[in-house]
């Protein structure tokens, strides 16, 4: 092909522009660590943008353990059948009102269930394309061009939209949710990973959840190692993922880990939503270079990207330029300038074609006149493209010579095949194995968060010491009756308040990850429910031990092992009940602020009707029913029975000591109507009710985070 047919950009030869002999020479050079001059094929070549190829590293001193971006070796190729993704005459209608969360509609005094016919618009119009294995298709365009809608439709996650016409075909079959889950991996725009696990541990846990059950542990470990090598993550394999509070991997490495999570089960089709968002230009280029290498490994890669810089644009095999849901250009990246030049829109010299043509086809909404003019220009370009590709089955525009290999499927060069090819998984790991993996992952993540553990421990210890020392120092003199009643109520009421905010904040920090993993079918809501409930127990038990033991003895409560054990067990149950209430409110409401508000409202209602602020006999109908559901009321009543039940209390009145049976005191306060074992059962029942509400919320309410609405 002549230079004029290749357009402004010249496509890179396979494997970074090196022939087989040059690659062998470079490999021997690295192994021998002998600095050699660059081969003839590695000489920098000038591109149409004035860019020059980056010089190869000739030092040969890089540690062979780590893989750099200049290494184009394929460690983990897709060894299944070739995949095709075809979209035929697709028109998709987006309901904008349905994208607004219900709580925001209520804030504007709109009922969520009311329909808004005027809020529907076409997000995609008569879109057609066909992509095959070995190709990377980049969908570019300005904001609102339909990139996100296209990816949502292909992955079957078009919530709030409707396909008006057209079809999507995967490997010659009509797309179904089951087929998408079997063949397509979707990498979201936002990285959602547990911050306190290392890169290797994150992938190992996903391998336990996703790979077929007949895989041995050695095969799983090999798959994790292959993916780490393929994504060039060896240098950070043992580094924590991290977040804004925990130092961990860089932004580019975190994005690679998100890709590795999906690559573990060896999908043939990889779809990425804005993979370079939030990354600097150098990191973004290396990431897209990795995706290009994955496409050469016999995979189909489809990415959406806003405006790629020039060296990223050169890595694309195919480009789909869209505006307001229509196709402006679909073809090889190196032919894009030639196409628009023939259409009367040449790209200025030293300009990035992606930037220039995205700006050319954008809709200017600064004024009505400019919007009409730009929309008419875009419509004319869309009509011109449809005219140019008429009669082509692959919907691609190519040069008139249409030489073989330009814009069409190119078989990847011979590359190392996967020694353990993964067939489409028919039997995922069983429920017990998934439950074991989930609970181990949660406990590992929780106990790695040392700052949070220290804060919770210090909080429990401080509350215990404050309450204990407040009532300490009486010696042989017993606390007065009112002081004893007050300390018993505070023991059961103060600590649950702190637990509510901690649990709700933790659940909302994990909510987006839960939503993605449930959507991907990684596990079921039932398994996550049991793993979450049981995974909270170790921290819960340590918390109660730190809080309950010092308080009991410092406050000089009723001595003896039996009342002490009954006391600690009751506090354990009431704090656990508070945890389940916090879990239910976190799953029931979409934002942290709403969950914390309703959680605190419930807690305050239970607090005020707990029998200490006002006598239970003086409550009217509604507070009486609230008090029956108040775990604080039952905790207070139980602690009072443990302290005074079957025990004679000696009341000092001047020089006279009056013995008063403890049961008489309980009956006078309305706290002796139920036996002690029934109180334990009541708290267990309330906890069970909150757990049922938590499970129903997980099962039937989309656990979207605020960024996913």
XYZ file of C-alpha atoms in Angstrom:
709
model
C 0.000 0.000 0.000
C 1.337 3.405 -0.882
C 1.743 6.178 1.656
C -1.053 8.227 0.145
C -3.473 5.303 0.634
C -2.459 4.930 4.233
C -3.726 8.380 5.204
C -2.154 10.569 7.828
C -1.566 7.691 10.188
C 0.398 4.598 9.396
C -0.817 1.498 11.191
C 1.686 -0.176 13.454
C 2.835 -3.571 12.248
C 1.805 -6.407 14.548
C 3.717 -6.690 17.811
C 4.948 -3.107 18.000
C 6.401 -2.831 14.505
C 8.975 -5.658 14.782
C 9.272 -8.549 12.390
C 9.765 -12.068 13.692
C 13.551 -11.853 13.253
C 13.722 -8.469 14.972
C 11.670 -9.731 17.895
C 13.959 -12.728 18.314
C 16.986 -10.406 18.196
C 15.496 -8.107 20.834
C 14.560 -11.077 23.056
C 18.109 -12.454 22.891
C 19.438 -8.971 23.607
C 17.359 -8.663 26.781
C 18.300 -12.140 27.960
C 21.995 -11.585 27.378
C 21.757 -7.988 28.663
C 24.080 -6.855 25.855
C 23.401 -3.301 24.712
C 22.939 -3.389 20.952
C 21.933 -0.722 18.526
C 18.384 -0.624 17.243
C 17.493 -2.884 14.358
C 16.635 -1.441 11.034
C 12.973 -2.027 11.616
C 13.111 -0.119 14.921
C 14.294 3.117 13.387
C 11.977 5.998 14.235
C 9.527 6.811 11.492
C 7.910 10.194 11.039
C 4.124 10.266 11.212
C 1.702 12.675 9.683
C 1.341 14.537 12.971
C 4.995 15.220 13.377
C 5.242 12.568 16.115
C 8.176 10.248 16.183
C 8.163 6.698 17.341
C 9.389 6.339 20.890
C 12.928 4.981 21.026
C 13.246 1.466 22.274
C 15.020 0.793 25.559
C 18.458 -0.432 24.535
C 19.960 -0.639 27.995
C 18.913 -4.259 28.463
C 19.219 -3.769 32.203
C 15.527 -4.056 33.069
C 14.696 -6.756 35.568
C 13.288 -9.691 33.655
C 10.705 -10.229 36.366
C 8.779 -7.140 35.343
C 7.103 -6.442 32.023
C 7.158 -2.964 30.545
C 4.881 -1.361 28.006
C 7.565 -1.804 25.333
C 7.138 -5.559 25.748
C 4.457 -6.620 23.276
C 4.518 -10.294 24.212
C 1.169 -12.030 24.657
C 1.020 -14.024 27.859
C -2.679 -14.822 27.928
C -4.461 -15.163 24.590
C -8.061 -16.070 23.925
C -8.115 -19.618 22.609
C -11.834 -20.023 21.998
C -13.695 -19.525 18.760
C -13.545 -16.243 16.894
C -16.218 -13.771 17.964
C -18.291 -11.316 16.008
C -20.466 -8.484 17.241
C -22.987 -7.107 14.781
C -25.498 -4.308 15.252
C -28.150 -3.967 12.558
C -30.308 -0.851 12.109
C -30.449 -0.192 15.833
C -32.689 2.582 17.127
C -32.850 3.065 20.873
C -35.104 5.400 22.809
C -33.913 6.852 26.100
C -36.346 7.896 28.814
C -34.513 10.774 30.461
C -37.005 11.028 33.327
C -36.384 7.419 34.309
C -32.686 8.200 34.724
C -33.493 10.648 37.519
C -33.590 8.937 40.936
C -36.972 8.817 42.619
C -35.774 10.819 45.603
C -34.672 13.651 43.328
C -38.061 13.595 41.607
C -39.736 13.919 44.993
C -37.507 16.883 45.804
C -38.977 18.586 42.723
C -42.518 17.654 43.838
C -42.948 15.026 41.121
C -44.353 11.594 41.707
C -41.885 8.894 40.593
C -44.597 6.719 39.053
C -45.976 9.438 36.770
C -45.034 9.203 33.094
C -43.271 11.974 31.199
C -43.858 11.391 27.497
C -41.943 14.494 26.513
C -38.795 13.198 28.212
C -38.184 10.418 25.666
C -35.693 10.936 22.865
C -33.780 8.753 20.445
C -30.330 8.016 21.820
C -29.340 5.859 18.815
C -30.703 6.109 15.267
C -30.276 3.427 12.589
C -26.849 2.346 13.785
C -25.104 -0.589 12.107
C -21.615 -2.010 12.451
C -19.788 -5.313 12.560
C -16.625 -6.118 14.502
C -14.613 -9.331 14.631
C -11.980 -10.880 16.841
C -8.568 -9.289 16.489
C -10.012 -5.797 16.125
C -10.387 -2.868 18.501
C -13.282 -0.538 17.760
C -13.273 2.888 19.412
C -16.560 4.767 19.720
C -15.834 8.498 19.856
C -17.971 11.584 19.900
C -18.989 14.556 21.966
C -21.052 14.357 25.142
C -24.557 13.082 24.449
C -23.609 11.438 21.160
C -24.914 8.020 22.253
C -21.740 6.238 23.367
C -23.084 5.273 26.790
C -26.451 4.226 25.343
C -24.733 1.983 22.803
C -22.701 0.192 25.454
C -25.767 -0.163 27.681
C -27.757 -1.772 24.882
C -24.982 -4.174 23.867
C -24.354 -5.295 27.463
C -28.072 -5.575 28.203
C -27.986 -2.881 30.880
C -30.126 -0.263 29.182
C -32.188 0.604 32.250
C -34.891 3.125 31.459
C -34.587 2.746 27.673
C -36.324 0.816 24.928
C -35.108 -0.654 21.638
C -37.422 0.734 18.960
C -35.976 -1.266 16.057
C -32.959 -3.264 15.006
C -31.138 -6.252 16.405
C -27.844 -7.164 18.054
C -26.094 -10.374 17.058
C -23.264 -12.085 18.911
C -21.495 -14.886 17.050
C -24.433 -15.214 14.684
C -26.987 -15.536 17.496
C -29.552 -13.021 18.619
C -28.299 -11.300 21.759
C -29.861 -12.491 25.020
C -28.873 -11.794 28.643
C -27.562 -15.355 28.925
C -25.449 -15.018 25.781
C -24.084 -11.639 26.884
C -23.111 -13.027 30.272
C -21.428 -15.968 28.540
C -19.374 -14.039 25.960
C -19.098 -10.385 26.951
C -17.074 -8.764 29.734
C -18.010 -5.212 30.684
C -15.487 -2.901 32.371
C -17.256 0.111 33.857
C -15.997 3.658 33.865
C -15.525 3.780 37.642
C -13.192 1.337 39.361
C -14.889 -0.508 42.215
C -12.450 -2.634 44.173
C -11.938 -3.475 47.832
C -9.199 -1.115 49.038
C -7.560 -3.322 51.663
C -6.751 -6.290 49.419
C -3.664 -6.594 47.258
C -3.851 -6.900 43.490
C -3.094 -10.614 43.616
C -5.629 -11.247 46.396
C -8.321 -9.333 44.514
C -7.835 -11.485 41.429
C -7.510 -14.683 43.478
C -10.879 -14.102 45.169
C -12.541 -13.341 41.821
C -10.993 -16.510 40.382
C -12.582 -18.489 43.212
C -15.959 -16.947 42.407
C -15.876 -16.912 38.597
C -13.821 -19.782 37.218
C -15.547 -23.147 36.718
C -15.771 -25.500 39.653
C -13.708 -28.198 37.912
C -10.646 -25.913 37.948
C -8.023 -26.997 40.454
C -6.362 -24.508 42.740
C -3.179 -24.769 40.705
C -5.098 -23.866 37.543
C -6.674 -20.886 39.276
C -3.286 -19.668 40.486
C -1.868 -20.072 36.985
C -4.750 -18.106 35.489
C -4.200 -15.287 37.988
C -0.472 -15.219 37.230
C -1.126 -15.152 33.456
C -3.554 -12.251 33.739
C -1.152 -10.328 35.979
C 1.591 -10.808 33.380
C -0.700 -9.861 30.507
C -1.842 -6.621 32.169
C 1.728 -5.777 33.260
C 0.845 -5.825 36.963
C 3.750 -7.875 38.301
C 5.474 -4.891 39.868
C 2.381 -4.092 41.964
C 0.946 -7.585 42.447
C 1.506 -7.451 46.211
C 0.471 -3.816 46.659
C -2.826 -2.837 48.259
C -5.500 -1.500 45.912
C -5.997 1.508 48.168
C -8.423 4.416 48.004
C -8.485 8.087 48.930
C -7.566 7.182 52.529
C -5.308 4.157 52.013
C -2.192 4.485 49.866
C -2.161 1.875 47.135
C -1.669 1.395 43.407
C -1.762 4.252 40.927
C -4.821 5.219 38.918
C -3.615 3.462 35.788
C -2.762 0.312 37.697
C -6.157 0.349 39.377
C -7.819 0.577 35.966
C -5.737 -2.399 34.808
C -6.888 -4.373 37.822
C -10.508 -3.664 36.861
C -9.751 -5.008 33.384
C -7.951 -8.014 34.876
C -11.003 -8.861 36.985
C -13.039 -9.238 33.791
C -10.205 -10.873 31.839
C -9.873 -13.700 34.370
C -12.648 -15.793 32.855
C -11.184 -15.300 29.375
C -14.038 -13.553 27.561
C -13.925 -13.287 23.800
C -15.527 -9.818 23.766
C -14.239 -7.027 26.014
C -16.272 -3.813 26.311
C -14.901 -0.828 28.212
C -16.706 2.372 29.147
C -14.391 5.406 29.108
C -11.280 3.441 30.186
C -9.023 6.510 30.022
C -11.285 8.737 32.112
C -9.394 10.385 34.952
C -5.961 9.241 33.742
C -3.071 11.390 32.623
C -2.063 11.249 28.963
C 0.919 8.945 29.456
C -1.036 6.453 31.568
C -3.974 6.593 29.169
C -1.698 5.820 26.223
C -0.178 2.819 27.988
C -3.631 1.550 28.912
C -4.936 1.733 25.346
C -1.722 0.097 24.171
C -2.522 -2.776 26.510
C -6.033 -3.008 25.049
C -4.570 -3.051 21.562
C -2.327 -5.914 22.604
C -5.341 -7.775 24.030
C -7.114 -7.358 20.698
C -4.116 -8.903 18.959
C -4.611 -11.883 21.256
C -7.688 -12.896 19.231
C -10.147 -10.815 21.274
C -12.773 -8.337 20.205
C -12.290 -5.049 22.058
C -14.900 -2.283 22.017
C -14.213 0.923 23.918
C -15.966 4.257 24.243
C -13.710 7.273 24.535
C -14.379 10.986 24.425
C -11.515 12.632 22.517
C -8.344 10.514 22.349
C -5.019 12.162 21.786
C -3.123 11.475 18.571
C -0.890 8.601 19.702
C -3.905 6.849 21.227
C -5.869 7.365 18.014
C -3.130 5.570 16.068
C -3.689 2.430 18.144
C -7.306 1.971 17.053
C -8.136 -0.504 14.317
C -11.636 0.861 13.677
C -13.288 4.137 14.670
C -16.995 4.860 15.037
C -17.682 8.603 15.142
C -21.174 9.426 16.402
C -23.262 12.500 17.013
C -26.804 12.618 18.474
C -27.026 8.835 17.973
C -26.153 8.635 14.255
C -23.044 7.400 12.475
C -20.796 10.039 10.930
C -17.891 7.730 10.145
C -17.149 4.043 10.594
C -13.955 2.626 9.235
C -10.241 2.245 9.739
C -8.603 4.909 11.871
C -5.880 5.547 9.280
C -8.521 6.285 6.603
C -10.543 8.783 8.616
C -8.666 11.864 7.403
C -8.835 10.673 3.802
C -12.601 10.177 4.061
C -13.331 13.623 5.469
C -10.887 15.267 3.075
C -12.853 13.801 0.185
C -16.026 15.098 1.865
C -14.641 18.619 1.923
C -13.365 18.744 5.504
C -9.591 18.253 5.494
C -7.837 18.030 8.825
C -5.499 20.983 9.446
C -1.847 20.155 9.656
C -0.500 19.370 13.126
C -4.048 18.808 14.401
C -5.349 15.680 16.032
C -7.982 14.166 13.708
C -10.008 12.843 16.651
C -10.241 16.292 18.240
C -10.927 18.068 14.986
C -13.679 15.799 13.693
C -15.389 15.408 17.062
C -15.556 19.208 17.243
C -16.737 19.314 13.633
C -19.703 17.041 14.334
C -20.641 18.374 17.787
C -23.967 20.119 18.322
C -23.499 23.710 19.483
C -26.339 24.543 21.873
C -25.208 28.024 22.859
C -27.980 29.496 20.723
C -30.899 28.169 18.734
C -29.441 29.318 15.417
C -26.101 27.615 16.065
C -27.836 24.440 17.181
C -29.912 24.276 14.002
C -26.868 24.948 11.804
C -24.632 22.375 13.475
C -27.399 19.799 13.521
C -28.019 20.253 9.793
C -24.292 19.885 9.110
C -24.155 16.683 11.157
C -27.220 15.294 9.410
C -25.692 15.960 6.012
C -22.477 14.190 7.036
C -24.492 11.243 8.353
C -26.456 11.023 5.092
C -23.219 11.209 3.108
C -21.739 8.315 5.048
C -24.826 6.164 4.490
C -24.520 6.873 0.795
C -20.823 5.928 0.731
C -21.275 2.538 2.451
C -24.365 1.477 0.553
C -23.910 -2.092 -0.617
C -21.207 -2.985 1.915
C -22.131 -5.864 4.219
C -19.657 -4.873 6.955
C -20.924 -1.225 7.051
C -17.300 0.003 6.849
C -15.944 2.753 4.650
C -12.654 1.833 2.968
C -10.482 3.267 0.244
C -11.578 2.504 -3.268
C -8.712 0.077 -3.761
C -10.083 -1.914 -0.789
C -6.907 -3.889 -0.360
C -7.060 -6.976 1.770
C -6.455 -6.276 5.435
C -7.664 -2.665 5.404
C -10.603 -2.257 7.764
C -11.376 -5.946 7.586
C -10.615 -8.888 9.779
C -6.944 -9.737 10.082
C -5.948 -13.015 11.654
C -3.617 -12.437 14.584
C -0.082 -13.655 14.087
C 0.949 -16.879 15.666
C 1.172 -16.395 19.402
C 1.467 -18.528 22.501
C -1.792 -20.341 23.055
C -3.384 -20.739 26.434
C -2.330 -24.097 27.810
C -5.621 -24.417 29.671
C -8.273 -23.105 27.304
C -11.384 -22.036 29.174
C -14.566 -23.137 27.527
C -17.701 -21.120 28.203
C -18.369 -21.816 31.883
C -21.285 -24.164 32.303
C -20.863 -24.893 35.983
C -19.720 -22.078 38.195
C -18.451 -22.806 41.704
C -21.124 -24.131 44.025
C -22.920 -21.995 46.632
C -20.791 -23.285 49.501
C -17.543 -22.446 47.712
C -18.816 -18.985 46.753
C -20.026 -18.358 50.311
C -16.654 -19.410 51.699
C -14.886 -17.073 49.267
C -17.173 -14.140 50.033
C -16.832 -14.425 53.802
C -13.045 -14.829 53.604
C -12.811 -11.821 51.306
C -14.900 -9.676 53.633
C -13.010 -10.651 56.778
C -9.664 -10.110 55.029
C -10.723 -6.669 53.807
C -12.164 -5.647 57.190
C -9.232 -6.731 59.310
C -6.734 -5.091 56.943
C -8.377 -1.746 57.653
C -6.283 -1.060 60.740
C -7.241 2.625 61.146
C -10.947 1.749 61.251
C -10.330 -1.150 63.643
C -8.290 1.045 65.965
C -10.926 3.771 65.897
C -13.729 1.308 66.665
C -11.705 -0.312 69.426
C -10.784 3.038 70.955
C -14.404 4.118 70.692
C -15.643 1.036 72.559
C -12.905 1.316 75.184
C -13.472 5.030 75.715
C -17.250 4.649 76.094
C -16.722 1.782 78.494
C -14.269 3.716 80.647
C -16.407 6.871 80.661
C -19.480 4.993 81.878
C -17.488 2.827 84.269
C -15.479 5.593 85.941
C -18.537 7.816 86.163
C -20.030 5.309 88.595
C -16.762 4.039 90.052
C -15.424 4.743 93.532
C -18.416 3.993 95.716
C -16.659 1.088 97.403
C -18.935 -0.660 99.840
C -21.644 1.937 99.331
C -24.059 0.765 96.688
C -25.288 3.040 93.957
C -28.619 4.670 94.541
C -31.588 3.182 92.795
C -31.873 5.959 90.210
C -28.131 5.847 89.471
C -28.288 2.099 88.892
C -31.280 2.447 86.571
C -29.509 5.197 84.630
C -26.285 3.244 84.120
C -28.212 0.169 82.939
C -30.088 2.198 80.352
C -26.931 3.948 79.122
C -25.066 0.652 78.741
C -27.689 -0.591 76.296
C -28.377 2.707 74.535
C -25.142 4.639 73.980
C -23.012 2.225 71.973
C -25.650 1.223 69.339
C -25.859 4.850 68.246
C -22.198 4.806 67.186
C -22.590 1.438 65.465
C -25.377 2.718 63.206
C -23.266 5.332 61.434
C -20.259 3.018 61.094
C -22.243 0.202 59.481
C -24.217 2.492 57.150
C -21.074 4.276 55.956
C -19.317 0.962 55.327
C -22.261 -0.479 53.379
C -22.508 2.549 51.111
C -18.774 2.454 50.414
C -19.209 -1.130 49.140
C -22.532 -0.544 47.407
C -21.267 0.118 43.885
C -19.039 -2.980 43.977
C -22.005 -5.065 45.157
C -24.188 -3.681 42.366
C -21.624 -4.476 39.675
C -20.916 -7.988 40.941
C -24.600 -8.851 41.253
C -25.186 -7.487 37.753
C -22.322 -9.614 36.403
C -23.756 -12.728 38.071
C -20.636 -13.248 40.156
C -22.816 -14.490 43.025
C -26.400 -14.229 44.245
C -27.953 -11.845 46.747
C -28.587 -14.762 49.113
C -24.910 -15.653 49.340
C -23.875 -12.053 49.887
C -26.549 -11.697 52.576
C -25.284 -14.617 54.646
C -21.634 -13.684 54.098
C -22.286 -10.096 55.174
C -24.203 -11.077 58.308
C -21.687 -13.689 59.439
C -18.677 -11.663 58.306
C -19.655 -8.893 60.734
C -19.554 -11.239 63.733
C -15.780 -11.316 64.487
C -15.523 -7.541 64.710
C -18.841 -7.427 66.571
C -17.666 -9.904 69.214
C -14.386 -8.060 69.791
C -16.299 -4.801 70.079
C -18.640 -6.179 72.753
C -15.808 -7.699 74.765
C -13.945 -4.375 74.832
C -17.101 -2.468 75.737
C -19.045 -4.821 78.006
C -16.497 -6.244 80.424
C -14.920 -3.062 81.895
C -18.298 -1.335 82.250
C -19.850 -4.128 84.277
C -17.124 -4.339 86.898
C -16.266 -0.650 87.117
C -19.911 0.255 87.691
C -20.010 -2.320 90.511
C -23.077 -4.077 89.193
C -24.469 -7.307 90.597
C -21.524 -9.672 91.236
C -21.385 -13.271 90.101
C -20.599 -15.104 86.856
C -24.229 -15.851 85.937
C -25.521 -12.236 85.972
C -22.328 -11.121 84.220
C -22.733 -13.625 81.373
C -26.437 -12.834 81.015
C -25.592 -9.128 80.955
C -22.912 -9.473 78.259
C -25.132 -11.755 76.147
C -27.977 -9.251 76.238
C -25.674 -6.380 75.238
C -24.287 -8.599 72.450
C -27.813 -9.204 71.123
C -28.929 -5.587 71.244
C -25.820 -4.294 69.451
C -26.209 -7.040 66.835
C -29.853 -6.016 66.402
C -28.681 -2.455 65.871
C -26.240 -3.680 63.215
C -29.016 -5.475 61.336
C -31.159 -2.332 61.492
C -28.279 -0.314 60.018
C -27.753 -2.916 57.259
C -31.459 -2.817 56.365
C -31.604 0.989 56.174
C -28.363 1.094 54.139
C -29.782 -1.331 51.560
C -33.253 0.223 51.570
C -32.292 3.814 50.719
C -30.111 4.959 47.808
C -27.860 7.514 49.501
C -25.795 7.639 52.661
C -27.582 10.743 53.910
C -31.030 9.187 53.543
C -29.924 5.962 55.199
C -28.285 7.731 58.124
C -31.315 10.009 58.569
C -33.835 7.162 58.713
C -31.497 5.031 60.805
C -31.127 7.791 63.370
C -34.867 8.489 63.272
C -35.608 4.849 64.072
C -32.998 4.785 66.801
C -34.338 7.951 68.435
C -37.873 6.549 68.342
C -36.678 3.390 70.057
C -34.624 5.441 72.502
C -37.517 7.662 73.620
C -39.894 4.703 74.041
C -37.310 2.561 75.844
C -38.959 2.922 79.254
C -36.428 5.242 80.855
C -37.325 8.680 79.508
C -41.010 8.096 80.208
C -42.799 5.288 81.972
C -44.238 2.645 79.671
C -47.599 2.939 81.422
C -47.886 6.604 80.440
C -47.387 6.069 76.684
C -50.341 6.500 74.365
C -51.224 4.076 71.577
C -48.650 4.844 68.852
C -45.588 5.106 71.139
C -46.757 1.950 72.885
C -46.575 0.009 69.627
C -43.186 1.561 68.865
C -41.939 0.506 72.299
C -42.937 -3.093 71.564
C -40.584 -3.005 68.550
C -37.863 -1.131 70.411
C -34.850 -3.332 71.059
C -33.645 -0.663 73.507
C -36.798 -1.155 75.579
C -36.278 -4.918 75.748
C -32.582 -4.483 76.502
C -33.383 -2.084 79.343
C -36.027 -4.410 80.727
C -33.677 -7.387 80.495
C -30.787 -5.586 82.204
C -33.140 -4.459 84.975
C -34.311 -8.029 85.537
C -30.720 -9.303 85.641
C -29.810 -6.634 88.199
C -32.923 -6.689 90.410
C -34.844 -9.889 89.590
C -34.940 -12.326 92.519
C -32.729 -10.013 94.510
C -33.545 -7.828 97.506
C -32.593 -4.187 97.152
C -31.812 -2.289 100.342
C -33.050 1.289 100.283
C -31.354 3.658 102.765
C -33.611 6.343 104.253
C -31.619 8.232 106.815
C -30.481 5.763 109.485
C -33.080 3.229 108.391
C -32.472 0.583 105.747
C -35.598 -0.730 104.083
C -35.370 -4.030 102.179
C -37.395 -3.955 98.965
C -37.841 -7.033 96.751
C -36.436 -6.418 93.302
C -39.504 -7.897 91.618
C -41.637 -5.220 93.277
C -39.441 -2.524 91.751
C -39.710 -4.108 88.293
C -43.488 -4.371 88.508
C -43.793 -0.769 89.668
C -41.842 0.371 86.573
C -43.762 -1.951 84.243
C -40.610 -3.936 83.444
C -41.549 -7.295 84.906
C -44.403 -8.429 82.679
C -42.284 -10.873 80.658
C -39.758 -13.484 81.817
C -36.093 -12.991 81.012
C -35.917 -15.733 78.361
C -38.821 -14.106 76.499
C -36.875 -10.833 76.340
C -33.986 -12.619 74.647
C -36.427 -14.134 72.155
C -38.015 -10.729 71.468
C -34.652 -9.170 70.604
C -33.763 -12.153 68.419
C -37.130 -11.774 66.672
C -36.581 -8.050 66.042
C -33.114 -8.843 64.666
C -34.668 -11.474 62.408
C -37.198 -8.935 61.136
C -34.450 -6.492 60.235
C -32.495 -9.289 58.543
C -35.557 -10.187 56.433
C -35.910 -6.522 55.467
C -32.210 -6.410 54.607
C -32.497 -9.506 52.432
C -35.589 -8.207 50.618
C -33.812 -4.919 49.935
C -30.786 -6.732 48.498
C -32.995 -8.969 46.400
C -35.467 -6.514 44.925
C -33.888 -3.041 45.145
C -31.103 -2.098 42.739
C -28.079 -1.437 44.913
C -26.937 1.508 42.832
C -24.537 4.009 44.254
C -25.054 7.723 43.745
C -22.644 7.751 40.764
C -24.630 5.045 38.923
C -27.942 6.908 38.787
